[in-house]
Structures are given as C-alpha cells and as structure tokens.
Coordinates of C-alpha atoms in Angstrom, one line a residue:
M1 CA -16.2 32.8 0.3
S2 CA -15.6 29.3 -0.8
K3 CA -17.8 26.4 0.1
K4 CA -16.7 24.1 2.9
R5 CA -17.0 20.8 2.0
Q6 CA -16.9 17.5 4.5
L7 CA -13.9 15.4 3.6
I8 CA -13.1 11.9 4.6
L9 CA -9.0 10.9 4.1
A10 CA -7.4 7.3 4.5
L11 CA -3.9 7.3 5.7
G12 CA -1.3 4.1 5.6
T13 CA 2.5 3.4 6.2
N14 CA 4.0 0.0 5.9
H15 CA 8.0 2.0 6.9
H16 CA 8.5 3.8 10.4
R17 CA 4.3 3.7 10.5
Q18 CA 4.1 5.2 14.6
E19 CA 6.5 8.0 13.9
N20 CA 5.0 8.9 10.3
M21 CA 1.8 8.4 11.1
R22 CA 1.9 11.1 14.2
L23 CA 4.0 13.4 11.3
A24 CA 1.3 13.0 9.0
Q25 CA -1.5 13.5 11.3
A26 CA 0.4 16.8 12.7
H27 CA 0.6 18.7 9.1
L28 CA -2.8 17.6 8.3
H29 CA -3.9 19.2 11.5
D30 CA -1.9 22.2 10.4
L31 CA -3.5 22.2 6.5
L32 CA -6.9 21.1 8.4
R33 CA -7.3 22.8 12.1
D34 CA -10.6 20.6 12.8
I35 CA -9.7 17.2 11.6
E36 CA -10.3 14.2 13.7
F37 CA -8.8 10.9 13.2
S38 CA -9.7 7.7 14.0
S39 CA -7.2 5.2 16.2
S40 CA -4.9 3.1 14.2
A41 CA -5.2 -0.1 12.9
L42 CA -2.6 -2.7 11.9
T43 CA -3.5 -4.6 8.5
A44 CA -2.1 -7.1 6.2
A45 CA -1.2 -6.0 2.7
I46 CA -3.4 -5.5 0.1
G47 CA -2.4 -5.6 -3.6
E48 CA 1.6 -5.7 -4.6
F49 CA 3.0 -3.8 -1.6
P50 CA 4.5 -6.3 1.2
G51 CA 4.4 -5.5 4.7
T52 CA 2.0 -5.1 7.7
Y53 CA 0.6 -1.6 7.5
L54 CA -0.7 1.2 10.1
N55 CA -3.9 2.4 9.0
C56 CA -6.0 5.7 10.0
V57 CA -9.3 7.7 8.5
G58 CA -9.7 10.9 9.6
R59 CA -12.6 13.7 8.0
A60 CA -12.6 17.2 8.5
T61 CA -14.1 20.4 5.9
T62 CA -12.2 22.4 3.8
S63 CA -12.9 24.9 1.1
L64 CA -9.7 24.0 -0.3
M65 CA -10.3 22.7 -4.1
L66 CA -9.7 19.3 -4.8
C67 CA -6.5 19.4 -7.1
E68 CA -4.5 22.1 -4.7
L69 CA -5.8 19.5 -1.5
Q70 CA -3.6 16.4 -3.8
T71 CA -1.3 19.2 -4.4
K72 CA -0.4 19.6 -0.3
F73 CA -1.7 16.0 0.4
K74 CA 1.7 14.8 -1.7
A75 CA 4.3 17.6 -0.1
I76 CA 3.0 16.3 2.9
E77 CA 3.7 12.0 2.0
A78 CA 7.3 13.9 1.3
S79 CA 8.1 15.3 4.2
C80 CA 7.4 11.7 5.9
G81 CA 10.1 10.3 3.5
D82 CA 8.1 8.8 0.6
S83 CA 9.3 8.5 -2.8
R84 CA 8.6 7.3 -6.3
E85 CA 11.6 4.5 -5.6
K86 CA 10.4 3.2 -2.0
R87 CA 6.8 3.2 -3.3
E88 CA 8.7 0.6 -6.5
A89 CA 10.3 -1.4 -3.8
G90 CA 7.5 -1.3 -1.8
C91 CA 8.2 1.2 0.8
I92 CA 5.5 3.1 1.1
E93 CA 6.0 6.1 3.8
M94 CA 2.7 8.0 3.3
D95 CA -0.5 7.3 1.6
I96 CA -3.4 9.7 2.0
D97 CA -5.8 8.9 0.5
I98 CA -9.2 11.5 -0.5
L99 CA -12.0 8.8 0.2
K100 CA -14.7 11.7 0.2
Y101 CA -14.5 15.3 -0.9
G102 CA -18.0 17.2 -0.8
E103 CA -20.9 14.7 -2.5
E104 CA -17.9 13.3 -4.4
R105 CA -16.8 9.6 -3.2
L106 CA -12.9 8.8 -4.8
H107 CA -11.4 5.3 -4.5
E108 CA -14.5 3.2 -4.2
A109 CA -12.7 -0.2 -3.6
D110 CA -11.2 1.0 -0.3
W111 CA -14.4 1.8 0.7
D112 CA -15.6 -2.0 1.5
R113 CA -12.0 -3.0 2.9
A114 CA -13.2 -4.0 6.5
Y115 CA -10.6 -2.2 8.8
I116 CA -11.8 1.4 6.3
Q117 CA -15.5 0.3 7.4
R118 CA -14.8 -0.1 10.6
L119 CA -12.5 3.1 11.3
L120 CA -15.1 5.1 9.5
I121 CA -17.6 3.4 11.9
E122 CA -15.5 4.6 15.2
L123 CA -15.0 7.6 13.8
Y124 CA -18.5 8.5 13.6
S125 CA -20.0 6.9 16.5
R126 CA -18.3 10.1 18.5

C-alpha cells in the first residue's frame, strides 16, 4: 500500500469566484475524501494578473504521487473553465497550487503571503 502524505493546497480564482470555488472544492472533496478547507478570503491581485481574487487553503492526506495530483488538479482547473488562453488574458477561473506534499514545501513565495498564513492558522486552529 502507498504511503499517505500530508497535502496542503492553495486555491484562487478571479472570475466567477464563488461558483468556481464551490465547484473546485466539490471536485477536490471527491478526490481527497478527508480534505478540509479554510474560509475564503478576497485579496488584491499579486503579480501580472489583475482583479480581486477569492482564495482559500485546504489540507488532506493522499497516497497519490505528486505527478498524479498535478494532472488531476489541472483537470479540476479545466472543469472550472480554466485555459491557457484565458490565463494569458488575465482571467484565472481556478488555480490550485500544492504548497506541501509530504515533507516537501512547494511554491515557497506563497508561504510568505499574509493571507496564506492567516488562512493556514485558521485551518490548523480548528
């Protein structure tokens, strides 16, 4: 049997925000049965893409390999309407980033963002 690993995710959307967040969370719950989400927070854009973003973080355990998760998360993003063309135009239907996979920390710059820290504190204080 595959080893279970801790998983921490960051979700963000700047288009059809509430709808896409609900849809992505439902798909993630189907994939990761023990996933828990923080509340959602509106944040100003960071970097090249404009708009106000709706963000949340989630935690779960998984026995899936990192590459399998990335493929499945890309499919969830696409189910929310995300595409390369829309991203190039600054429309982020859904972005799912893996912040932690087992002991490996990813997207290091995201860990320093105030909203990520606040949402993680909320999630882990339950």
